PDB file of C-alpha atoms in Angstrom:
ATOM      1  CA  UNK A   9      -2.688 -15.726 -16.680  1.00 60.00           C
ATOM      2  CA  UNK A  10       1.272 -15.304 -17.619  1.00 62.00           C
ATOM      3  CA  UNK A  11       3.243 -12.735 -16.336  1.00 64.00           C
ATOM      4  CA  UNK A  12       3.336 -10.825 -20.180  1.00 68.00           C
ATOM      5  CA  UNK A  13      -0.540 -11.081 -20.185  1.00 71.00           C
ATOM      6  CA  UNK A  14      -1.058  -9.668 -16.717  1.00 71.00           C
ATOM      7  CA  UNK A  15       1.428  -6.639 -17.377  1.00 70.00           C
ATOM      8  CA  UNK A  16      -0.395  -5.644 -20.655  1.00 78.00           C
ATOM      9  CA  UNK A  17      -4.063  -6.123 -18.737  1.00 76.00           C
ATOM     10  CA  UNK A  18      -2.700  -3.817 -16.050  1.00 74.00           C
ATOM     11  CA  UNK A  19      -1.501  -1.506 -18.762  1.00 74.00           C
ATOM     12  CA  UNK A  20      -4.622  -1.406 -20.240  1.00 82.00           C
ATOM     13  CA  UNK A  21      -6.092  -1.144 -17.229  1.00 77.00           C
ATOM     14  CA  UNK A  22      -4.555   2.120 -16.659  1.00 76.00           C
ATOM     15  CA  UNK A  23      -4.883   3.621 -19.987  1.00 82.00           C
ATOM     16  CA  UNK A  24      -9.272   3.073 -19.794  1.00 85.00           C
ATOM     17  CA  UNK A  25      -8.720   4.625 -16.422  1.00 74.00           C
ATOM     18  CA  UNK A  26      -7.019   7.726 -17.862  1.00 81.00           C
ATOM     19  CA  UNK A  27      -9.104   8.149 -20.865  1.00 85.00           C
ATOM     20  CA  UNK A  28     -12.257   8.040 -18.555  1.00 83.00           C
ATOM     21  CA  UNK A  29     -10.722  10.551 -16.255  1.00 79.00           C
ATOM     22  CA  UNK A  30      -9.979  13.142 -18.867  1.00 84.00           C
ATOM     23  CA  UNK A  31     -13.066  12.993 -20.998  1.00 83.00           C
ATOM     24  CA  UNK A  32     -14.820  13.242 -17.647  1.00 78.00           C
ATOM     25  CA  UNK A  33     -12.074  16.612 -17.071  1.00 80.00           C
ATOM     26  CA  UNK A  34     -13.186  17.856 -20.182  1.00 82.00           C
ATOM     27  CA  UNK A  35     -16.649  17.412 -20.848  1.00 80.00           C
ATOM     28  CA  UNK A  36     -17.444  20.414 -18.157  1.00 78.00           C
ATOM     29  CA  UNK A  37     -15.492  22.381 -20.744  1.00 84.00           C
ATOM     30  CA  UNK A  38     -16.841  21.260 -24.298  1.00 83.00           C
ATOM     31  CA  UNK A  39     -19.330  18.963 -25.665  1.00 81.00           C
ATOM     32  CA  UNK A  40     -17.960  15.642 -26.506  1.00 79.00           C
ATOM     33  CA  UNK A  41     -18.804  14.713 -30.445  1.00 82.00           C
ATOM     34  CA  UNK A  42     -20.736  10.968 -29.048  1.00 82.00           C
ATOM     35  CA  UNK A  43     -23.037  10.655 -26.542  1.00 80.00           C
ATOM     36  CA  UNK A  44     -22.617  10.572 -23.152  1.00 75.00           C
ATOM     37  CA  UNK A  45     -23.147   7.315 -22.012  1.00 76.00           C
ATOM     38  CA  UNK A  46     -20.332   5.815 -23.940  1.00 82.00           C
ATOM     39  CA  UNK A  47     -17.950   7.975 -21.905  1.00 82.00           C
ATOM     40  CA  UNK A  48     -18.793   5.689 -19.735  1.00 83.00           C
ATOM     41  CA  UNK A  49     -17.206   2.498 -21.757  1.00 87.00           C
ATOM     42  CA  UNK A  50     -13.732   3.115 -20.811  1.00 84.00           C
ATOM     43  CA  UNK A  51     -14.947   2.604 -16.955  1.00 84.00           C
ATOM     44  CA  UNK A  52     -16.356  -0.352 -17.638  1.00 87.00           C
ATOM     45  CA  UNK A  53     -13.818  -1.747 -19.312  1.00 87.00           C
ATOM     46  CA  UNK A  54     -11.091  -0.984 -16.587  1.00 82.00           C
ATOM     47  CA  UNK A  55     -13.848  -2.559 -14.385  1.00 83.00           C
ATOM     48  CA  UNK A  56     -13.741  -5.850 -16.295  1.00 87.00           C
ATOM     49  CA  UNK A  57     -10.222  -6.278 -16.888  1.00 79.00           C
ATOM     50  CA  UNK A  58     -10.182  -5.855 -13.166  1.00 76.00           C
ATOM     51  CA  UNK A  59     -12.713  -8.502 -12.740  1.00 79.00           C
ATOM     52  CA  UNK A  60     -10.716 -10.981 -14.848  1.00 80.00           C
ATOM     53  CA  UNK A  61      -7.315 -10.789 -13.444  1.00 73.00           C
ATOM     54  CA  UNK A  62      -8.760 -11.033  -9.888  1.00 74.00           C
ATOM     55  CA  UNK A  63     -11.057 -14.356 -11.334  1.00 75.00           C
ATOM     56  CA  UNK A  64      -7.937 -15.490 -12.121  1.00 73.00           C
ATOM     57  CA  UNK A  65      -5.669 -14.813  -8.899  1.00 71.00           C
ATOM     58  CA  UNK A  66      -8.471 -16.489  -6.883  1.00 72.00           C
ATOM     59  CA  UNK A  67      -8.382 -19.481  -9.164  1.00 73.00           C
ATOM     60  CA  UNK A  68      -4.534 -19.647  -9.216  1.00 73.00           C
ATOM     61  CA  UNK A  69      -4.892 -19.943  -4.785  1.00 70.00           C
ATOM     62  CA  UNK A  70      -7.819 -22.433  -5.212  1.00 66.00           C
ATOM     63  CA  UNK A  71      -5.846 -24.608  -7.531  1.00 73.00           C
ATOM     64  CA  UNK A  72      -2.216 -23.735  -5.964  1.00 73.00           C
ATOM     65  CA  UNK A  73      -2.534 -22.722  -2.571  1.00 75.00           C
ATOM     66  CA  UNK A  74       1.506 -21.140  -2.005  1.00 81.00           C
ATOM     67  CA  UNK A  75       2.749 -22.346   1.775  1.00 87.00           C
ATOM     68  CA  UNK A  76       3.601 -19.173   3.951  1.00 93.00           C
ATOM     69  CA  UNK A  77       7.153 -17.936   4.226  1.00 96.00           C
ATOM     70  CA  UNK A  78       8.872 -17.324   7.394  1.00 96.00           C
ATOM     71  CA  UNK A  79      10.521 -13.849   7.604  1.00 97.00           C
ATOM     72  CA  UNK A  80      11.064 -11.643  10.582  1.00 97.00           C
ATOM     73  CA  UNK A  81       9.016  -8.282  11.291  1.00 97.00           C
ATOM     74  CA  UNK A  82       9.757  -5.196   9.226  1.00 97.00           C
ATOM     75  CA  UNK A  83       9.078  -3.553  13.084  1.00 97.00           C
ATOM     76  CA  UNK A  84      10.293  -3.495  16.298  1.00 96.00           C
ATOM     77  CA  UNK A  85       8.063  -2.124  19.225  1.00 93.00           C
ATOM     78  CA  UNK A  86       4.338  -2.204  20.110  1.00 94.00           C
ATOM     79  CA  UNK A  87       1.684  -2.145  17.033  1.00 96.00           C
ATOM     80  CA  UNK A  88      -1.553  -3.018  15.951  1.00 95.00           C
ATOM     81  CA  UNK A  89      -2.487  -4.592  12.896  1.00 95.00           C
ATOM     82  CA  UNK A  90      -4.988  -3.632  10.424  1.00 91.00           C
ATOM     83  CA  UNK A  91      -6.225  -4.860   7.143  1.00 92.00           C
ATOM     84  CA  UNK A  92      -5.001  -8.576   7.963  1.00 96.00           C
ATOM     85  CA  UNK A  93      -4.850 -11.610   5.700  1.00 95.00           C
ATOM     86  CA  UNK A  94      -5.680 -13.413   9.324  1.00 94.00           C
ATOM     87  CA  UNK A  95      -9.021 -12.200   8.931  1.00 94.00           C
ATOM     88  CA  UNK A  96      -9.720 -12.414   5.038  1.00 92.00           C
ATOM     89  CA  UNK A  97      -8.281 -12.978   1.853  1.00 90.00           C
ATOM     90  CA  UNK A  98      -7.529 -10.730   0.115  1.00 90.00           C
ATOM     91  CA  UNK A  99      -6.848  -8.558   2.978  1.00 91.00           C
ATOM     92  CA  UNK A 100      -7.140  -5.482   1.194  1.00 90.00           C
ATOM     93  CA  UNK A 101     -10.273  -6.711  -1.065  1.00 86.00           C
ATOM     94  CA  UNK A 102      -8.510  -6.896  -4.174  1.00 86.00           C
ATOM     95  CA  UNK A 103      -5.240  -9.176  -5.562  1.00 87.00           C
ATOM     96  CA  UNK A 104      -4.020  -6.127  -7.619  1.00 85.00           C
ATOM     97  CA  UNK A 105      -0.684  -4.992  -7.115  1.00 89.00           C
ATOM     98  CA  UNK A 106       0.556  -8.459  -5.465  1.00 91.00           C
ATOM     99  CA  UNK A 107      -1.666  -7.117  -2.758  1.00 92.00           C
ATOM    100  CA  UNK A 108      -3.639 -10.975  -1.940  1.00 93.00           C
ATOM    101  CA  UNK A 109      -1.380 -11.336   1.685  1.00 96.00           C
ATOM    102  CA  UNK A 110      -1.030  -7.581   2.596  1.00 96.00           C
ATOM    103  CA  UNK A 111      -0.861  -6.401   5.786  1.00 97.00           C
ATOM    104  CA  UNK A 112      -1.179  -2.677   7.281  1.00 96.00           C
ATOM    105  CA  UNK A 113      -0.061  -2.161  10.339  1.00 96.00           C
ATOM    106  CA  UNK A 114       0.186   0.992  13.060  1.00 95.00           C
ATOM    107  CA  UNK A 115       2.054   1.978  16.045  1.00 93.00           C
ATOM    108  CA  UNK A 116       0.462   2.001  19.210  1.00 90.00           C
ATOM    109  CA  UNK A 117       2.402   4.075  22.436  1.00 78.00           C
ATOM    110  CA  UNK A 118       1.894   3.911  26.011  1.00 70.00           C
ATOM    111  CA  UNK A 119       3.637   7.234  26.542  1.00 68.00           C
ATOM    112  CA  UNK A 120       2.195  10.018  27.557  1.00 60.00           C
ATOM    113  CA  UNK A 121       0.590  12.561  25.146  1.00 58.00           C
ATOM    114  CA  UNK A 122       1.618  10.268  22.469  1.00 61.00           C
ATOM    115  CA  UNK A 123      -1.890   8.263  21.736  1.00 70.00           C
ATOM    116  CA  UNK A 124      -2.631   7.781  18.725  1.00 76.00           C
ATOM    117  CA  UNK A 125      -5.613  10.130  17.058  1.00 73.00           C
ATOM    118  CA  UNK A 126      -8.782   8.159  16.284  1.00 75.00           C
ATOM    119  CA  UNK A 127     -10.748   9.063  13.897  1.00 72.00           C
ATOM    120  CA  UNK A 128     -13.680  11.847  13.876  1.00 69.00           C
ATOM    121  CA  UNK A 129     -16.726  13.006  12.287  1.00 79.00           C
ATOM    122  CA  UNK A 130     -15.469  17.011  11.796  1.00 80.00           C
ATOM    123  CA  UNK A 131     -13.008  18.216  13.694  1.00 79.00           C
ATOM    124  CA  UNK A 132      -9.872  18.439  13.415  1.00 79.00           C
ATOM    125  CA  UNK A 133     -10.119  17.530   9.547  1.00 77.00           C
ATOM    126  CA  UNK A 134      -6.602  16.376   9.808  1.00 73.00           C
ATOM    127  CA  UNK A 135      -3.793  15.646  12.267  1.00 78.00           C
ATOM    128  CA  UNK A 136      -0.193  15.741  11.587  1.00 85.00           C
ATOM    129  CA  UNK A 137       2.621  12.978  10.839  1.00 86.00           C
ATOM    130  CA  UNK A 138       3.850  13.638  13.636  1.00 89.00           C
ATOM    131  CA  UNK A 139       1.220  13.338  16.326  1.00 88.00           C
ATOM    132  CA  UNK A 140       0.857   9.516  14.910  1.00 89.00           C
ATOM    133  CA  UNK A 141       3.286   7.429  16.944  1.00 91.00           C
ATOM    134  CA  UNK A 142       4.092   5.462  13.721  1.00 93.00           C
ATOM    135  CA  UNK A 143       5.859   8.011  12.114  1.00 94.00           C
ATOM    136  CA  UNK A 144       9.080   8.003  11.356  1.00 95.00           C
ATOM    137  CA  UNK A 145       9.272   4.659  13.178  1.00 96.00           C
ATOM    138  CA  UNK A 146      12.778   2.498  11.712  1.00 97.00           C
ATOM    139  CA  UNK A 147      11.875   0.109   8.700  1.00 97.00           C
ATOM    140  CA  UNK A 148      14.124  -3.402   8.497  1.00 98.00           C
ATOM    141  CA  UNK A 149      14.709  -5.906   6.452  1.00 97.00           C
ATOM    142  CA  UNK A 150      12.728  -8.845   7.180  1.00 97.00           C
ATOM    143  CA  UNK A 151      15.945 -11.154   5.774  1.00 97.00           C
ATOM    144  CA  UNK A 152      19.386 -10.865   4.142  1.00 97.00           C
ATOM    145  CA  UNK A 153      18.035  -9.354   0.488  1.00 97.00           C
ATOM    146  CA  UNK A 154      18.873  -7.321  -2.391  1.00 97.00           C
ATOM    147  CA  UNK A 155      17.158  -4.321  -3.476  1.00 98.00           C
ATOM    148  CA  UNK A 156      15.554  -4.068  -6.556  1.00 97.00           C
ATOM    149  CA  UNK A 157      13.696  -1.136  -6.280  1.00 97.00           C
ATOM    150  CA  UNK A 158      13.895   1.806  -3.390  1.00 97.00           C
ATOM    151  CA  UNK A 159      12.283   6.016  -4.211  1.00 95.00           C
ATOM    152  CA  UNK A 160      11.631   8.245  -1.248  1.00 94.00           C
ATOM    153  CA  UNK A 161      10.695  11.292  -3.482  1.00 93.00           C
ATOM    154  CA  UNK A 162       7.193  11.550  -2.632  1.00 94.00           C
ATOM    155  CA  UNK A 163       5.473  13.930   0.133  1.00 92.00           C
ATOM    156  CA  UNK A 164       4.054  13.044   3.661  1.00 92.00           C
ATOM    157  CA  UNK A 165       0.768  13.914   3.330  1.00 89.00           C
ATOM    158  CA  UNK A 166      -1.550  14.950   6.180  1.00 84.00           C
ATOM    159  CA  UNK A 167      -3.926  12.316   7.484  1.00 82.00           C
ATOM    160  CA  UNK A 168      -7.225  11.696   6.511  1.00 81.00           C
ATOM    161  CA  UNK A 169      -9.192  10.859   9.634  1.00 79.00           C
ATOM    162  CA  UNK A 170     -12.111  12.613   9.354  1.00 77.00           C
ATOM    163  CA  UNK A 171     -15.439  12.961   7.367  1.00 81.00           C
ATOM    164  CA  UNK A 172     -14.190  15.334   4.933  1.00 80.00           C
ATOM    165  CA  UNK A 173     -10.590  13.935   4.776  1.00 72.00           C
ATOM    166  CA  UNK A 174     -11.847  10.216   3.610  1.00 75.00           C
ATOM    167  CA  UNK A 175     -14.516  12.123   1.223  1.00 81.00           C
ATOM    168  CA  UNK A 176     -11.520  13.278  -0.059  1.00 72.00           C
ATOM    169  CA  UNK A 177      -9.268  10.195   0.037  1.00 73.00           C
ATOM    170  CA  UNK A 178     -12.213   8.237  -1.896  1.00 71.00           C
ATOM    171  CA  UNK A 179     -13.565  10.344  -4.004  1.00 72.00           C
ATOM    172  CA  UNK A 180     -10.645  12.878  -5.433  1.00 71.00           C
ATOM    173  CA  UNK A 181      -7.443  11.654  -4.003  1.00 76.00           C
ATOM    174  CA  UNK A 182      -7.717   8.301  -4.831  1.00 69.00           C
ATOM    175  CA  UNK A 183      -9.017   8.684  -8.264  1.00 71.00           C
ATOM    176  CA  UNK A 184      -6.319  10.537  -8.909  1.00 69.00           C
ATOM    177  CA  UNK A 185      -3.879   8.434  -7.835  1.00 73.00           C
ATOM    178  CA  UNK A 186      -5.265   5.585  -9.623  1.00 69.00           C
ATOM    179  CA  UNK A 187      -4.531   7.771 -12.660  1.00 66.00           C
ATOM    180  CA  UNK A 188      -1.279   8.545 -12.149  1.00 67.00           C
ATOM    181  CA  UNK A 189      -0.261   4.564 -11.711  1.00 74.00           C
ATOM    182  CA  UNK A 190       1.407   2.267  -9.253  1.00 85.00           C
ATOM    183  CA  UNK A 191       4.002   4.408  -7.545  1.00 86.00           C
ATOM    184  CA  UNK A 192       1.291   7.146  -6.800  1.00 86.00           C
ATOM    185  CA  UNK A 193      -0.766   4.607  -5.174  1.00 89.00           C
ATOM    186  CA  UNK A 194       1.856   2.948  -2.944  1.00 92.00           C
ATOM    187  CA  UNK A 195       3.647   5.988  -2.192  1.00 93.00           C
ATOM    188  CA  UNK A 196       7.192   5.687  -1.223  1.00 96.00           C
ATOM    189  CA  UNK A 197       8.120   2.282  -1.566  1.00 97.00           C
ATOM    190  CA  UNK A 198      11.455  -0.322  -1.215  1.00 98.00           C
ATOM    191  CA  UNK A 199      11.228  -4.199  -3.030  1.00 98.00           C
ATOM    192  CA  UNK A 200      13.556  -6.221  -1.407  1.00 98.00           C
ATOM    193  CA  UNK A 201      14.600  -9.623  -3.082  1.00 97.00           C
ATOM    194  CA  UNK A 202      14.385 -12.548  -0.900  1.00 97.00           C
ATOM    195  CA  UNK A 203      15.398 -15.168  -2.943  1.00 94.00           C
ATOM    196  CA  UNK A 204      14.034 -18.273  -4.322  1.00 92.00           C
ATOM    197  CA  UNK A 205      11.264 -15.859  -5.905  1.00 92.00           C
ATOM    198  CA  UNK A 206      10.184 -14.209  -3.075  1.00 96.00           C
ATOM    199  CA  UNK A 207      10.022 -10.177  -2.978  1.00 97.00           C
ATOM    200  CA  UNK A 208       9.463  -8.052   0.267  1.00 98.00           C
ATOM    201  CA  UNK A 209       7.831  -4.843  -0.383  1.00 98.00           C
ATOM    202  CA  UNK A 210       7.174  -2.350   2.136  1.00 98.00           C
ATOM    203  CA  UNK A 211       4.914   0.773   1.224  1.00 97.00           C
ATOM    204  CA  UNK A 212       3.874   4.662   2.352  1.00 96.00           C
ATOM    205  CA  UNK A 213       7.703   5.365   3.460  1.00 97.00           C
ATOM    206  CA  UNK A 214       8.972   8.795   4.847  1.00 97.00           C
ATOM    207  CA  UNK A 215      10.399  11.092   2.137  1.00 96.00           C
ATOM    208  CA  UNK A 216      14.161  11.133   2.271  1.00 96.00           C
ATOM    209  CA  UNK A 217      14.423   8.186   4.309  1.00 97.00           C
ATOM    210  CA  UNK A 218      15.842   5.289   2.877  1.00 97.00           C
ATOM    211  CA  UNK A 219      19.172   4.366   3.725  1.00 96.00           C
ATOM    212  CA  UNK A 220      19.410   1.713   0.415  1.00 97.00           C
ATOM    213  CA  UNK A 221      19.469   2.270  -2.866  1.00 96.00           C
ATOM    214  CA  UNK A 222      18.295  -0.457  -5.731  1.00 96.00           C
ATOM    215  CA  UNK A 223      21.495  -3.121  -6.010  1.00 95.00           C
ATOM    216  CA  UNK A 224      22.847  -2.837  -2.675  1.00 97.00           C
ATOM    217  CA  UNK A 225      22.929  -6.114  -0.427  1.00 97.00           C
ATOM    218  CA  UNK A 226      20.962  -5.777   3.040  1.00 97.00           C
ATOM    219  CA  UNK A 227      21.336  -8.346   6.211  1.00 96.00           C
ATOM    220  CA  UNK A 228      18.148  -9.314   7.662  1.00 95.00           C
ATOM    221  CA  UNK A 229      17.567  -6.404  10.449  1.00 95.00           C
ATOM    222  CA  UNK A 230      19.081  -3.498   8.792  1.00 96.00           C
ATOM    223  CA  UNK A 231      17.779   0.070   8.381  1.00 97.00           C
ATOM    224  CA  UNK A 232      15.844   0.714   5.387  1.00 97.00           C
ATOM    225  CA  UNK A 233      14.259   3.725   6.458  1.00 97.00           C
ATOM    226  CA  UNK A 234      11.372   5.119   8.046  1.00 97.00           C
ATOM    227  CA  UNK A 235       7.473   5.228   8.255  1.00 97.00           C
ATOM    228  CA  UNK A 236       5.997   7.285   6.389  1.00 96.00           C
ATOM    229  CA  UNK A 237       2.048   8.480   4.997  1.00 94.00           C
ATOM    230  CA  UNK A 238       3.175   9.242   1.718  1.00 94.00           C
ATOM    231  CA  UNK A 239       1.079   7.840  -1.038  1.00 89.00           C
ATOM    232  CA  UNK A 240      -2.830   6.140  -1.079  1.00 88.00           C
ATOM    233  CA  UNK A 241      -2.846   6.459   3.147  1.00 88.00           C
ATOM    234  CA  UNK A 242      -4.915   7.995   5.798  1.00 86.00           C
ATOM    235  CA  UNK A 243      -2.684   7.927   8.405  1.00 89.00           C
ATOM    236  CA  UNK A 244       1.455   7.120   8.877  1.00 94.00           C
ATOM    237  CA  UNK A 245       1.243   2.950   8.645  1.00 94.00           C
ATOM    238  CA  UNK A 246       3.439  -0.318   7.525  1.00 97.00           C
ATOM    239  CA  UNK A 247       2.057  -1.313   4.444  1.00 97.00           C
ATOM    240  CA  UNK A 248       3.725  -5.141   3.941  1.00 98.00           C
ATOM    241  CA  UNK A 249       3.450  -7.817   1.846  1.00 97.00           C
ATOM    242  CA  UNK A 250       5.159 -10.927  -0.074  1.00 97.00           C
ATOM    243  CA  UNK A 251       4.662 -11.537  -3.876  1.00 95.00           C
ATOM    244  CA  UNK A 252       6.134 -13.624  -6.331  1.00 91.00           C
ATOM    245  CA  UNK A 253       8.031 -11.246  -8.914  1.00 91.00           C
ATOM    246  CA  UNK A 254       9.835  -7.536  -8.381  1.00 93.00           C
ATOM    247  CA  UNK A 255       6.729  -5.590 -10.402  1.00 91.00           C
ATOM    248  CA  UNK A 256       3.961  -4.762  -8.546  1.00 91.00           C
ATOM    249  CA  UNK A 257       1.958  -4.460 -11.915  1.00 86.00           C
ATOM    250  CA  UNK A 258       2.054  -8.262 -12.265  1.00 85.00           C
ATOM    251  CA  UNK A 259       3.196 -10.123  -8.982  1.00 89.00           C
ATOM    252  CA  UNK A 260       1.004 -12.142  -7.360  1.00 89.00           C
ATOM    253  CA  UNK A 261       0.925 -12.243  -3.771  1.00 92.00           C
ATOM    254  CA  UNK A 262       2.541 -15.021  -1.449  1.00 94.00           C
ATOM    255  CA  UNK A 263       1.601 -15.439   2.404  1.00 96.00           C
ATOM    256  CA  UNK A 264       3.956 -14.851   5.114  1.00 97.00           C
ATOM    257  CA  UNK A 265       4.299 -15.109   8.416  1.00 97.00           C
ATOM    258  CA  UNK A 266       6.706 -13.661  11.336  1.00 97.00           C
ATOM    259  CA  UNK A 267       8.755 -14.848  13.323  1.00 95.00           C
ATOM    260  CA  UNK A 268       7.811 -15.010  16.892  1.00 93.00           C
ATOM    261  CA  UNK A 269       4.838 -13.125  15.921  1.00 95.00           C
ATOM    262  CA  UNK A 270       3.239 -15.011  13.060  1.00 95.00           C
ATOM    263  CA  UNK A 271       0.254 -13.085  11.437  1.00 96.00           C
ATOM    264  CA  UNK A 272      -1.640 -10.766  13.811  1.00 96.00           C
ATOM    265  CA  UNK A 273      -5.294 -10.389  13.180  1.00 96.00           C
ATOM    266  CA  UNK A 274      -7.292  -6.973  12.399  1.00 94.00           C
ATOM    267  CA  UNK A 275      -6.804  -4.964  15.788  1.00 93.00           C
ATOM    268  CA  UNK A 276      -4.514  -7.374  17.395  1.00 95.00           C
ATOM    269  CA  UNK A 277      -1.550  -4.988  19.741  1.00 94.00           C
ATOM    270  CA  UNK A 278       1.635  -7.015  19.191  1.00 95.00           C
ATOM    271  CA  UNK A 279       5.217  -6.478  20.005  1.00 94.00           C
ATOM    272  CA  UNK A 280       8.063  -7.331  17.764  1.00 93.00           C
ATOM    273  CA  UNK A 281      11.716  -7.427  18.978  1.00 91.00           C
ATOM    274  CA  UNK A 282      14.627  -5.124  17.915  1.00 89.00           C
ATOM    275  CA  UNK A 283      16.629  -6.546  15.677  1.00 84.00           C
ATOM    276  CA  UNK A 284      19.881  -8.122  17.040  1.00 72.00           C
ATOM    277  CA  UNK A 285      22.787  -5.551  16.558  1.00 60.00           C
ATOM    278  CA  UNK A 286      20.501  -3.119  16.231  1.00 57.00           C
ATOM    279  CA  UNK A 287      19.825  -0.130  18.976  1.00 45.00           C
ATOM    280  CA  UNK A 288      15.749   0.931  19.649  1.00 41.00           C
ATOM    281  CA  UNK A 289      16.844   3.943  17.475  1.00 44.00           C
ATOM    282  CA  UNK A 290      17.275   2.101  14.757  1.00 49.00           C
ATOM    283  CA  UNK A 291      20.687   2.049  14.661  1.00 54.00           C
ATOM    284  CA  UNK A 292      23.648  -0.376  13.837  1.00 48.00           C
ATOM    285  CA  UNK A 293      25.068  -1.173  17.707  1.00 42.00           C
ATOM    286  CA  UNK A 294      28.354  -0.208  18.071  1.00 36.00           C
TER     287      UNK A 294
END
């Protein structure tokens, strides 16, 4: 599938998601002039087209397995990883949004008091950012890049770490944001260009944080900005991958690995160093 047909089956995509979504809206208001079971067409449709470009993702890594690329962690300090292309591919059960290679990943903390919340059944129905050690935590450039695309606009939302907050994420706040299209999804977001067709994106970033801007050149190391829960997330997280083009509509994802960490599996703790010539705060040594 070319570039031009995935971005129109994505579009698509989107527009049988919307129409389902508002005749659903509206049918508790009116009566619909066709019966109800073909308001259930548009669904199915978005369904398919799903179906089709992932067919065709998994053929393109059968066929044309890409080799990993080496970049360094987007971290520094103590984390866990979650959601890992170590364990399956694709990690995140789907190759939309260049998404084959993704990797979430968490802060962990040995101080005291600052744990980080598990998950319950009731209560509390949510924690906030800042009681997750990840949060706020410095975001760098895993290589000297240019930035194509960087918005901090969105909100930190509360988690969603209980029963009623991941009813919630599933069944309303994720619907949602699969209406409202890509950027509501991944939140916050920066695309960093690599090179040689390679594209860094990193995903759920702090509001306000980013230190770049889209055309500014970045060293490998620098400050982007911070963690953040903004977007399709239950708790503050790294969402990171690798894809082949700057659109997340229509890249296709590429495996990575890091240096001197490589790629952690689901619930592995691992420790990534501070940048060189940067301080543990995350800034530029003087």
């Amino acid at each position: 599938m070319s570039v031009r047909q995935r971005s129109l089956a994505a579009l698509a995509r989107r527009v049988l998601w919307l129409i389902f979504f508002v005749q659903f809206v509206v049918q508790h208001f009116v009566d619909l002039p066709y019966n109800y079971w073909l308001g259930w067409l548009p669904l199915l449709g978005a369904i398919a087209i799903g179906v089709v470009m992932s067919r065709s993702a998994r053929r393109r890594i059968e066929t044309e397995p890409p080799a990993p690329v080496e970049v360094a962690p987007p971290v520094a300090g103590r984390w866990s990883a979650l959601n890992s292309p170590a364990d399956k591919v694709p990690s995140h059960g789907t190759h939309n949004l260049g998404q084959t290679y993704a990797i979430d990943i968490t802060a962990e903390s040995d101080e005291p008091g600052r744990g980080r919340p598990q998950p319950v059944w009731f209560w509390p129905i949510a924690w906030r950012n800042q009681d997750f050690p990840a949060f706020g935590e410095p975001l760098y450039a895993v290589a000297d890049a240019t930035v194509v695309h960087a918005e901090d606009g969105q909100r930190d939302h509360l988690s969603r770490s209980s029963l009623i907050g991941v009813l919630y994420f599933w069944l309303i706040e994720g619907i949602g944001r699969s209406v409202g299209g890509t950027r509501r999804i991944v939140g916050n977001h920066v695309i960093l260009d690599l090179g040689e067709g390679t594209y860094a994106a990193y995903a759920h970033v702090r509001k306000g944080s980013l230190q770049v801007r889209a055309g500014d050149k970045v060293l490998a190391g620098q400050v982007l900005g911070q963690c953040g829960n903004s977007g399709n997330s239950t708790e503050p997280h790294v969402h990171f991958q690798l894809m082949d083009g700057p659109d997340l509509n229509t890249a296709q994802g590429i495996p990575f690995t890091w240096r001197g960490v490589g790629v952690p599996a689901n619930r592995e703790v691992f420790t990534a160093e501070v940048p060189v010539g940067v301080t543990a705060a995350g800034e530029a040594a003087a």
